Short mmCIF file of C-alpha atoms in Angstrom, two decimals:
data_model
loop_
_atom_site.label_atom_id
_atom_site.label_comp_id
_atom_site.label_asym_id
_atom_site.label_seq_id
_atom_site.Cartn_x
_atom_site.Cartn_y
_atom_site.Cartn_z
CA MET A 1 24.59 0.66 148.01
CA ARG A 2 24.12 -2.06 150.59
CA GLU A 3 26.20 0.02 153.06
CA LYS A 4 24.09 3.18 152.40
CA THR A 5 20.90 1.17 153.03
CA PHE A 6 22.19 -0.27 156.10
CA THR A 7 23.34 3.13 157.37
CA THR A 8 19.87 4.48 156.75
CA ILE A 9 18.25 1.62 158.59
CA LEU A 10 20.54 2.39 161.70
CA ILE A 11 19.34 6.01 161.49
CA LEU A 12 15.71 4.96 161.29
CA LEU A 13 16.10 2.79 164.38
CA LEU A 14 15.59 5.97 166.38
CA VAL A 15 13.78 8.43 164.23
CA CYS A 16 11.25 6.27 162.57
CA ALA A 17 9.18 4.48 165.14
CA ALA A 18 7.04 1.70 163.78
CA SER A 19 3.46 2.79 163.20
CA GLY A 20 0.19 1.18 162.60
CA GLN A 21 1.41 -2.02 164.15
CA SER A 22 0.17 -3.45 167.39
CA ARG A 23 2.58 -4.87 169.99
CA ALA A 24 1.79 -7.15 172.94
CA MET A 25 1.24 -5.13 176.13
CA ARG A 26 4.03 -7.11 177.73
CA THR A 27 6.55 -5.77 175.26
CA ASP A 28 5.46 -2.23 176.08
CA THR A 29 5.59 -3.00 179.75
CA VAL A 30 8.94 -4.60 179.88
CA LEU A 31 10.46 -1.62 177.97
CA GLN A 32 8.63 1.02 179.99
CA ARG A 33 9.86 -0.50 183.18
CA ALA A 34 13.28 -0.73 182.04
CA GLU A 35 13.27 2.87 180.64
CA GLN A 36 11.94 4.07 184.07
CA ALA A 37 14.41 2.05 186.07
CA MET A 38 17.38 3.02 183.96
CA GLY A 39 16.32 6.80 183.53
CA ALA A 40 16.01 6.46 179.89
CA SER A 41 12.59 8.13 179.16
CA GLY A 42 13.86 11.74 179.10
CA LEU A 43 17.41 11.10 178.06
CA LYS A 44 18.37 12.79 174.89
CA SER A 45 22.17 12.45 175.20
CA ILE A 46 24.58 10.79 177.56
CA GLN A 47 28.39 11.26 178.39
CA TYR A 48 30.37 8.56 180.06
CA SER A 49 34.09 8.21 180.91
CA GLY A 50 36.59 5.85 182.52
CA SER A 51 39.55 3.71 181.46
CA GLY A 52 40.36 0.09 180.69
CA TYR A 53 41.58 -1.78 177.42
CA ASN A 54 40.77 -1.95 173.85
CA PHE A 55 41.95 -4.53 171.35
CA ALA A 56 42.78 -4.87 167.80
CA VAL A 57 40.10 -6.99 166.23
CA GLY A 58 41.41 -9.29 163.43
CA GLN A 59 45.09 -8.84 164.31
CA SER A 60 45.93 -11.77 166.64
CA VAL A 61 49.36 -13.32 166.52
CA LYS A 62 47.83 -16.51 165.24
CA PRO A 63 44.30 -17.77 164.63
CA GLY A 64 42.56 -18.58 167.89
CA ALA A 65 44.67 -16.28 169.89
CA THR A 66 43.08 -13.15 171.64
CA TRP A 67 43.17 -9.84 169.86
CA PRO A 68 46.24 -7.66 170.78
CA ARG A 69 45.50 -5.57 173.95
CA PHE A 70 46.28 -1.74 174.37
CA ASN A 71 45.90 0.22 177.56
CA VAL A 72 43.21 2.85 177.53
CA LYS A 73 44.47 5.40 180.11
CA SER A 74 41.32 7.58 179.48
CA TYR A 75 38.13 6.96 177.61
CA ALA A 76 35.28 9.39 177.04
CA ARG A 77 32.19 9.10 174.96
CA VAL A 78 29.24 11.27 174.31
CA ILE A 79 26.22 10.12 172.28
CA ASN A 80 23.31 12.13 171.09
CA TYR A 81 20.46 9.98 170.50
CA GLU A 82 18.26 12.56 168.84
CA THR A 83 20.86 13.35 166.16
CA VAL A 84 22.29 9.94 165.89
CA SER A 85 25.83 11.02 166.58
CA SER A 86 28.73 10.05 168.83
CA ARG A 87 32.17 11.18 169.82
CA GLU A 88 34.69 8.87 171.32
CA GLU A 89 38.05 9.97 172.59
CA LEU A 90 40.80 7.52 173.82
CA LEU A 91 44.25 8.04 175.21
CA ARG A 92 46.16 4.80 174.51
CA THR A 93 49.50 3.21 175.39
CA GLN A 94 51.28 0.02 174.56
CA ALA A 95 50.20 -2.88 176.81
CA GLU A 96 51.92 -5.85 175.48
CA ASN A 97 55.65 -5.78 175.63
CA PRO A 98 57.12 -7.21 173.54
CA PRO A 99 54.31 -6.56 171.03
CA ARG A 100 52.52 -9.60 169.66
CA GLY A 101 50.26 -9.30 166.72
CA GLY A 102 49.07 -6.42 164.53
CA GLY A 103 47.20 -3.27 165.22
CA ALA A 104 49.99 -0.88 164.21
CA GLN A 105 52.13 -1.94 167.10
CA PRO A 106 54.19 -0.93 168.97
CA ILE A 107 52.71 2.48 170.26
CA ILE A 108 55.46 4.76 171.21
CA GLY A 109 54.50 7.06 173.99
CA GLU A 110 50.83 8.02 173.97
CA GLN A 111 48.26 7.81 171.24
CA ARG A 112 45.23 9.93 171.13
CA GLN A 113 42.31 8.77 169.06
CA VAL A 114 39.05 10.91 168.39
CA LEU A 115 36.40 9.10 166.51
CA LEU A 116 33.06 10.63 165.34
CA VAL A 117 30.01 9.74 163.51
CA SER A 118 26.87 11.88 162.74
CA GLY A 119 24.09 10.35 160.66
CA ARG A 120 25.83 8.73 157.70
CA HIS A 121 29.09 10.71 158.19
CA ALA A 122 32.05 9.40 159.97
CA TRP A 123 35.38 11.15 160.53
CA ASN A 124 38.43 11.20 162.71
CA LEU A 125 40.02 14.07 164.46
CA ALA A 126 43.78 14.89 164.76
CA GLY A 127 43.91 18.23 166.41
CA ASN A 128 41.65 20.44 164.33
CA THR A 129 42.05 18.39 161.21
CA ALA A 130 39.05 16.22 160.27
CA THR A 131 39.74 13.20 158.14
CA PRO A 132 36.83 11.29 156.58
CA ALA A 133 36.22 7.82 157.61
CA GLN A 134 33.35 6.87 155.80
CA ALA A 135 34.18 3.05 155.85
CA ALA A 136 33.73 3.27 159.72
CA ALA A 137 30.21 4.90 159.66
CA GLU A 138 28.24 1.70 159.67
CA GLU A 139 30.03 0.27 162.77
CA ARG A 140 30.01 3.44 164.67
CA LEU A 141 26.24 3.91 164.10
CA LEU A 142 25.79 0.35 165.16
CA GLN A 143 27.67 0.83 168.31
CA ILE A 144 25.29 3.76 169.42
CA TRP A 145 22.32 1.15 169.45
CA LEU A 146 24.47 -1.47 171.33
CA THR A 147 24.60 0.95 174.42
CA PRO A 148 22.08 0.14 177.17
CA HIS A 149 19.87 3.36 176.71
CA GLY A 150 20.39 3.10 173.05
CA PHE A 151 19.13 -0.39 172.77
CA LEU A 152 15.96 0.57 174.68
CA LYS A 153 15.24 3.41 172.41
CA ALA A 154 15.91 1.29 169.23
CA ALA A 155 13.66 -1.60 170.70
CA GLY A 156 10.84 0.78 171.33
CA ALA A 157 10.96 2.20 167.81
CA ASN A 158 11.24 -1.20 165.94
CA ASP A 159 8.45 -3.30 167.05
CA ALA A 160 10.41 -5.40 169.31
CA THR A 161 9.28 -8.85 170.54
CA VAL A 162 9.78 -9.99 174.21
CA LYS A 163 10.16 -13.38 175.66
CA LEU A 164 10.40 -14.46 179.27
CA ARG A 165 13.39 -16.65 180.36
CA THR A 166 14.37 -18.10 183.65
CA THR A 167 17.98 -19.02 184.38
CA GLY A 168 19.24 -20.24 187.71
CA GLY A 169 15.98 -19.23 189.26
CA ARG A 170 16.29 -15.71 187.89
CA LYS A 171 13.77 -14.21 185.56
CA ALA A 172 14.72 -12.05 182.75
CA HIS A 173 13.33 -10.95 179.34
CA THR A 174 14.99 -11.37 175.87
CA VAL A 175 14.02 -8.38 173.75
CA SER A 176 14.65 -8.61 169.92
CA PHE A 177 13.99 -6.45 167.03
CA THR A 178 14.90 -6.55 163.24
CA GLY A 179 15.58 -3.72 160.88
CA HIS A 180 15.15 -4.07 157.12
CA GLY A 181 14.31 -7.78 157.37
CA LYS A 182 18.03 -8.82 158.09
CA PHE A 183 19.63 -6.62 160.91
CA LYS A 184 18.78 -8.40 164.18
CA VAL A 185 19.58 -7.05 167.66
CA THR A 186 18.88 -9.05 170.85
CA GLY A 187 19.04 -7.84 174.47
CA ILE A 188 18.55 -9.29 177.78
CA ILE A 189 16.89 -7.16 180.47
CA ASN A 190 17.17 -8.72 183.83
CA ASP A 191 14.99 -9.00 186.92
CA GLN A 192 16.18 -5.61 188.08
CA ASN A 193 15.10 -4.02 184.81
CA MET A 194 18.64 -3.27 183.69
CA VAL A 195 20.00 -4.13 180.09
CA GLU A 196 22.77 -6.70 180.89
CA ARG A 197 23.54 -8.02 177.52
CA VAL A 198 23.05 -6.94 173.83
CA GLU A 199 24.12 -8.96 170.75
CA THR A 200 24.07 -8.65 167.15
CA ARG A 201 25.96 -9.75 164.06
CA MET A 202 27.94 -7.69 161.39
CA ALA A 203 29.23 -8.53 157.96
CA ASN A 204 32.83 -9.24 158.03
CA PRO A 205 34.77 -10.23 154.82
CA VAL A 206 36.85 -12.96 156.51
CA LEU A 207 34.21 -14.37 159.18
CA GLY A 208 30.96 -13.71 157.57
CA ASP A 209 28.12 -12.79 159.98
CA MET A 210 30.58 -11.84 162.86
CA LEU A 211 29.04 -12.04 166.36
CA ILE A 212 29.35 -8.96 168.61
CA VAL A 213 28.27 -9.30 172.27
CA THR A 214 28.40 -6.58 174.74
CA THR A 215 27.86 -7.43 178.45
CA TYR A 216 26.92 -4.55 181.00
CA SER A 217 27.31 -5.11 184.75
CA ASP A 218 27.81 -3.29 188.09
CA TYR A 219 25.09 -0.84 187.49
CA ARG A 220 25.20 2.54 189.57
CA ASP A 221 22.92 5.45 189.98
CA PHE A 222 24.44 8.73 188.38
CA ASP A 223 22.01 11.40 189.48
CA GLY A 224 18.92 9.53 188.45
CA VAL A 225 20.53 7.56 185.44
CA LYS A 226 21.45 3.93 186.04
CA PHE A 227 24.58 2.99 184.08
CA PRO A 228 26.91 0.12 184.12
CA THR A 229 30.38 0.73 185.57
CA ARG A 230 31.82 -2.29 183.70
CA ILE A 231 31.37 -2.78 179.83
CA LEU A 232 32.90 -5.71 178.08
CA GLN A 233 32.34 -6.11 174.28
CA GLU A 234 33.53 -9.25 172.51
CA GLN A 235 33.79 -9.76 168.94
CA GLU A 236 33.76 -13.33 167.58
CA GLY A 237 34.34 -14.54 171.14
CA PHE A 238 37.34 -12.50 172.05
CA PRO A 239 37.36 -9.10 174.00
CA ALA A 240 37.43 -5.97 171.95
CA LEU A 241 36.68 -3.37 174.54
CA ASP A 242 36.93 -3.57 178.36
CA LEU A 243 36.04 -0.52 180.26
CA THR A 244 35.53 0.50 183.85
CA ILE A 245 33.22 3.62 183.90
CA THR A 246 33.75 6.14 186.65
CA ALA A 247 31.64 9.26 185.59
CA VAL A 248 28.21 9.69 183.64
CA GLN A 249 26.40 12.81 182.79
CA ALA A 250 22.76 12.72 181.42
CA ASN A 251 21.80 15.13 178.73
CA ALA A 252 25.34 16.39 178.24
CA PRO A 253 26.06 18.82 175.48
CA ALA A 254 26.35 16.74 172.38
CA ASP A 255 26.37 18.78 169.14
CA PHE A 256 28.42 17.03 166.53
CA GLN A 257 28.23 18.52 163.09
CA ALA A 258 30.27 16.81 160.29
CA PRO A 259 32.65 19.34 158.81
CA ASP A 260 32.16 20.40 155.23
CA ASN A 261 35.04 18.27 153.87
CA VAL A 262 33.55 15.16 155.53
CA ARG A 263 30.00 15.92 154.22
CA GLN A 264 31.42 16.51 150.72
CA ALA A 265 33.77 13.60 150.58
CA ILE A 266 33.09 10.98 148.00
CA ALA A 267 34.59 7.67 148.31
CA PRO A 268 37.30 7.25 145.55
CA PRO A 269 36.95 4.30 143.14
CA VAL A 270 39.24 1.47 143.83
CA ARG A 271 42.47 2.18 141.77
CA VAL A 272 45.14 -0.30 141.02
CA ASP A 273 48.33 1.09 139.60
CA ALA A 274 50.78 -1.53 138.05
CA GLN A 275 54.39 -0.73 138.30
CA LYS A 276 56.66 -3.06 136.48
CA LEU A 277 59.59 -4.24 138.60
CA ALA A 278 61.01 -6.70 136.16
CA ASP A 279 59.89 -8.86 133.20
CA GLY A 280 56.78 -10.56 134.28
CA VAL A 281 56.83 -8.98 137.79
CA TRP A 282 54.38 -6.11 138.79
CA TYR A 283 53.86 -4.10 141.93
CA LEU A 284 50.08 -3.43 142.34
CA THR A 285 49.38 -0.39 144.39
CA GLY A 286 46.91 2.43 144.41
CA GLY A 287 45.55 2.08 147.96
CA SER A 288 46.81 1.56 151.27
CA HIS A 289 47.42 -2.05 150.80
CA HIS A 290 49.34 -3.58 147.95
CA SER A 291 49.55 -6.74 145.84
CA ALA A 292 52.23 -8.24 143.54
CA ALA A 293 51.86 -10.26 140.49
CA VAL A 294 54.37 -12.78 139.07
CA GLU A 295 53.97 -14.27 135.62
CA PHE A 296 54.89 -17.92 134.91
CA SER A 297 54.74 -19.77 131.55
CA ASP A 298 51.14 -20.73 131.65
CA HIS A 299 49.72 -18.92 134.86
CA VAL A 300 50.05 -16.18 137.14
CA VAL A 301 50.59 -16.03 140.86
CA VAL A 302 49.30 -12.95 142.82
CA ILE A 303 50.81 -12.30 146.30
CA GLU A 304 48.10 -10.83 148.72
CA GLY A 305 44.30 -10.35 148.31
CA PRO A 306 43.87 -7.62 150.97
CA GLN A 307 40.94 -5.80 152.51
CA SER A 308 37.68 -6.59 150.51
CA GLU A 309 36.17 -8.28 147.71
CA GLU A 310 36.01 -4.81 145.84
CA ARG A 311 39.75 -4.45 146.18
CA SER A 312 40.58 -7.92 145.02
CA LEU A 313 38.05 -7.64 142.02
CA ALA A 314 40.12 -4.64 140.93
CA VAL A 315 43.35 -6.37 141.36
CA ILE A 316 42.11 -9.35 139.38
CA ALA A 317 40.88 -7.10 136.49
CA GLU A 318 44.30 -5.39 136.39
CA VAL A 319 46.10 -8.74 136.32
CA LYS A 320 44.04 -9.95 133.42
CA LYS A 321 45.02 -6.79 131.50
CA LEU A 322 48.80 -7.26 132.29
CA VAL A 323 48.71 -10.94 131.44
CA ALA A 324 45.98 -11.69 129.01
CA GLY A 325 44.99 -15.38 128.65
CA LYS A 326 46.69 -16.72 131.67
CA PRO A 327 44.71 -17.81 134.72
CA ILE A 328 45.45 -16.85 138.29
CA LYS A 329 46.60 -20.08 139.50
CA TYR A 330 47.78 -19.17 143.11
CA LEU A 331 46.99 -16.40 145.66
CA VAL A 332 49.74 -16.17 148.24
CA ASN A 333 48.30 -15.04 151.53
CA THR A 334 51.10 -13.72 153.68
CA HIS A 335 49.03 -13.94 157.01
CA HIS A 336 45.57 -14.17 158.34
CA HIS A 337 45.10 -10.50 159.65
CA PHE A 338 41.87 -9.39 158.43
CA ASP A 339 43.20 -6.53 156.37
CA HIS A 340 45.58 -8.86 154.53
CA SER A 341 42.90 -11.68 154.10
CA GLY A 342 39.70 -9.93 153.38
CA GLY A 343 39.96 -10.55 149.77
CA ILE A 344 41.24 -14.21 149.44
CA ARG A 345 37.67 -15.52 149.03
CA THR A 346 37.40 -13.33 145.77
CA PHE A 347 40.33 -15.15 144.43
CA ALA A 348 39.07 -18.52 145.39
CA ALA A 349 35.88 -17.70 143.51
CA GLU A 350 38.00 -16.92 140.60
CA GLY A 351 39.52 -20.41 140.76
CA ALA A 352 42.78 -19.59 142.44
CA THR A 353 44.24 -21.87 145.11
CA ILE A 354 45.09 -20.08 148.27
CA ILE A 355 48.62 -20.79 149.42
CA THR A 356 49.12 -19.90 153.17
CA HIS A 357 50.72 -21.05 156.42
CA GLN A 358 49.57 -24.37 157.78
CA ILE A 359 48.28 -22.45 161.06
CA ASN A 360 45.66 -20.84 158.89
CA ARG A 361 44.12 -23.79 157.20
CA ALA A 362 41.55 -24.85 159.97
CA PHE A 363 40.73 -21.01 160.47
CA TYR A 364 39.99 -20.40 156.84
CA GLU A 365 38.12 -23.74 156.48
CA ARG A 366 35.92 -22.84 159.32
CA ALA A 367 35.30 -19.35 158.16
CA SER A 368 34.41 -20.52 154.72
CA ARG A 369 31.48 -22.40 156.25
CA ALA A 370 30.17 -19.46 158.26
CA PRO A 371 26.84 -17.93 157.29
CA ARG A 372 27.02 -14.70 155.20
CA THR A 373 23.51 -13.35 155.13
CA LEU A 374 24.60 -9.83 155.81
CA GLY A 375 27.29 -9.67 153.20
CA PRO A 376 27.08 -12.32 150.51
CA ASP A 377 30.21 -12.61 148.38
CA LYS A 378 31.07 -14.18 145.13
CA LEU A 379 32.36 -17.39 146.74
CA SER A 380 29.25 -17.92 148.85
CA GLN A 381 27.11 -17.26 145.61
CA THR A 382 29.09 -19.82 143.51
CA LYS A 383 29.16 -22.22 146.50
CA LYS A 384 32.69 -23.29 145.31
CA PRO A 385 34.83 -24.80 148.05
CA MET A 386 37.98 -22.87 148.91
CA ALA A 387 40.98 -24.66 147.65
CA ILE A 388 43.98 -24.31 150.13
CA ALA A 389 47.50 -25.33 149.98
CA THR A 390 49.79 -24.82 152.96
CA LEU A 391 53.43 -24.51 153.67
CA VAL A 392 55.47 -24.84 156.97
CA ASP A 393 58.82 -22.94 156.52
CA ARG A 394 59.61 -23.03 152.74
CA GLN A 395 57.97 -23.51 149.36
CA ILE A 396 59.33 -23.09 145.89
CA LEU A 397 56.99 -22.21 142.85
CA THR A 398 58.75 -22.73 139.46
CA ASP A 399 58.00 -23.51 135.84
CA GLY A 400 61.62 -24.18 135.08
CA LYS A 401 62.52 -20.63 134.29
CA ARG A 402 60.99 -18.61 136.88
CA VAL A 403 61.62 -19.19 140.46
CA LEU A 404 59.54 -17.76 143.33
CA GLU A 405 60.45 -18.61 146.88
CA LEU A 406 58.10 -18.38 149.80
CA HIS A 407 59.51 -18.29 153.26
CA ARG A 408 57.88 -18.18 156.73
CA VAL A 409 59.49 -15.20 158.68
CA LYS A 410 60.39 -17.20 161.53
CA GLY A 411 60.16 -15.79 165.17
CA ASN A 412 58.36 -12.79 164.04
CA LEU A 413 56.00 -11.47 166.67
CA HIS A 414 53.71 -9.74 164.30
CA ASN A 415 52.28 -13.13 163.33
CA ASP A 416 53.39 -16.70 163.96
CA GLY A 417 52.77 -17.93 160.35
CA ILE A 418 53.70 -14.78 158.17
CA ILE A 419 55.22 -15.51 154.83
CA MET A 420 57.44 -13.47 152.51
CA ALA A 421 58.02 -13.89 148.83
CA TYR A 422 61.50 -13.83 147.18
CA LEU A 423 62.57 -13.69 143.49
CA PRO A 424 66.26 -14.86 143.50
CA LYS A 425 66.94 -13.75 139.96
CA GLU A 426 65.51 -10.18 140.43
CA LYS A 427 66.83 -10.03 144.06
CA LEU A 428 63.44 -8.79 145.07
CA LEU A 429 61.60 -9.30 148.35
CA ILE A 430 57.93 -8.88 148.82
CA GLU A 431 56.78 -8.62 152.42
CA ALA A 432 53.83 -7.37 154.45
CA ASP A 433 53.74 -5.60 157.78
CA VAL A 434 57.18 -6.54 159.08
CA PHE A 435 58.81 -3.60 157.47
CA THR A 436 56.65 -0.43 156.38
CA PRO A 437 59.09 2.13 155.23
CA PRO A 438 58.85 5.59 156.71
CA ALA A 439 58.22 8.68 154.43
CA THR A 440 61.14 9.68 152.23
CA ASN A 441 63.99 11.51 154.04
CA ALA A 442 62.27 10.75 157.46
CA PRO A 443 64.85 10.10 160.19
CA PRO A 444 65.08 6.54 161.30
CA PRO A 445 63.08 5.71 164.57
CA ALA A 446 64.70 6.21 167.85
CA THR A 447 63.77 2.67 168.73
CA PRO A 448 63.93 0.17 165.78
CA ASN A 449 60.71 -1.80 165.14
CA PRO A 450 61.36 -5.29 166.44
CA PHE A 451 59.27 -6.67 163.50
CA SER A 452 61.85 -5.04 161.04
CA VAL A 453 64.90 -6.29 163.03
CA ASN A 454 63.50 -9.82 162.79
CA LEU A 455 62.96 -9.55 159.05
CA TYR A 456 66.66 -8.58 158.61
CA GLU A 457 67.55 -11.57 160.81
CA ASN A 458 65.61 -13.76 158.61
CA ILE A 459 67.14 -12.52 155.42
CA GLN A 460 70.49 -13.20 157.07
CA ARG A 461 69.48 -16.72 158.03
CA LEU A 462 68.28 -17.62 154.71
CA LYS A 463 71.32 -16.03 152.96
CA LEU A 464 68.95 -14.01 150.53
CA THR A 465 70.60 -11.45 148.27
CA VAL A 466 68.07 -8.63 148.55
CA GLU A 467 68.54 -5.46 146.45
CA GLN A 468 64.93 -4.16 146.41
CA ILE A 469 61.97 -4.60 148.77
CA ALA A 470 58.36 -4.29 147.68
CA PRO A 471 56.40 -3.72 150.93
CA LEU A 472 52.64 -4.42 150.80
CA HIS A 473 52.22 -1.06 152.60
CA GLY A 474 54.07 1.96 151.64
CA ARG A 475 56.63 2.53 148.84
CA MET A 476 59.28 0.48 146.96
CA VAL A 477 62.60 0.73 148.87
CA THR A 478 66.16 -0.67 148.78
CA MET A 479 67.71 -2.93 151.22
CA GLY A 480 69.66 0.08 152.47
CA ASP A 481 66.38 1.57 153.59
CA LEU A 482 65.71 -1.44 155.86
CA LEU A 483 69.18 -1.28 157.21
CA LYS A 484 68.74 2.46 157.97
CA ALA A 485 65.38 1.72 159.67
CA ILE A 486 66.89 -0.66 161.97
CA GLY A 487 70.04 1.23 162.82
CA LYS A 488 72.60 -0.78 160.84
CA ALA A 489 74.99 0.87 158.33
CA PRO A 490 74.61 -0.22 154.80
#
């Protein structure tokens, strides 16, 4: 419900101008001057294109490192401000070699992405196939109002306030508006009446109220419309998008209608399917990200709390059905990437201690103190501290009968502190991201994934006897599948 309300507010930023409220004349004057200088007054749509880089937010090789970078050979975006819609098309290639961090690296050859939003509907295009992407609608709508002309239109429709500021002898105006009492956007209009910076915050399950700052510079006149030729967006202090713009067209054709399958798409309920792998060991699937549960004499250990609180609540509920009466004592977090740590706070609220690599402690402790006004979760509501236990290279969990080994996957460029779990009696390995099996009967890749090669090297180094692998993406496989994927004969 919160997401639907937020989406509605974003749409209303344009189509529902504040009525019956008086604004200071200076506010109107500042906005009018900027609209006139930038050619925004009669602007119904805009198209701009260029090249540069984009980055995989939340997928750094370690906390505090920059997000992984990708080449954007070509970038094109069309925005319709009247229908609140946008179409982005990117042609990307691998930038970092060897790859470091996540973001589905490495890209082999060229990768085309086509990302759309119209009103409350979001979808991706692959050829002529439209795939609903409703979870992305909120941010894609937000990004419309973070563009220079979009910001002016939203500010004019939402009773913005203006403050004069002087920095280094230059005068500028800070323009702010709030939607629904919580969604605040602040922009800087410089002494040339150009929007040079826009910032806001967006709910993030790991970071809380995550800061998003977009800086616009090197404006040029494109047939009467002033537009920046440099766009730099940072999320939580690291670059997320860095573009050089070379072409702009005002009022370009921009009719993006959500296909029927997108309009009719209903988000499926979170599903957790429990597959018993051995006595007291379950593989918890049902989505794109998996977990595993291991029963001990008086408690349960869950491996991975991915994605979101919603997903983790479903996993916790399933574990309680499988192992009634035993608390979840530990949650093993394989690594800090946002899609694998988005639910750890939910387990902490449940009373579990989070076991993670030592490089993540300071990051999680800092994130746990961050404000969460936009998306309060169970941990912030209970005000419990997050209990964290760390390991360096190895840790053994045992009750005298069951043994669960936790090992750092040394030298893996996906993440410096990534952990895999091993059950020696069951000869079962549980791992995330370093080996995601291809589809059944798919031929092995022409170039083995370096993360998977490194996994095999770690198995050899540790002398682990592995028969089955439970990846936290994909499907159950055997050791032979890993060997095939990296070009080694079983």
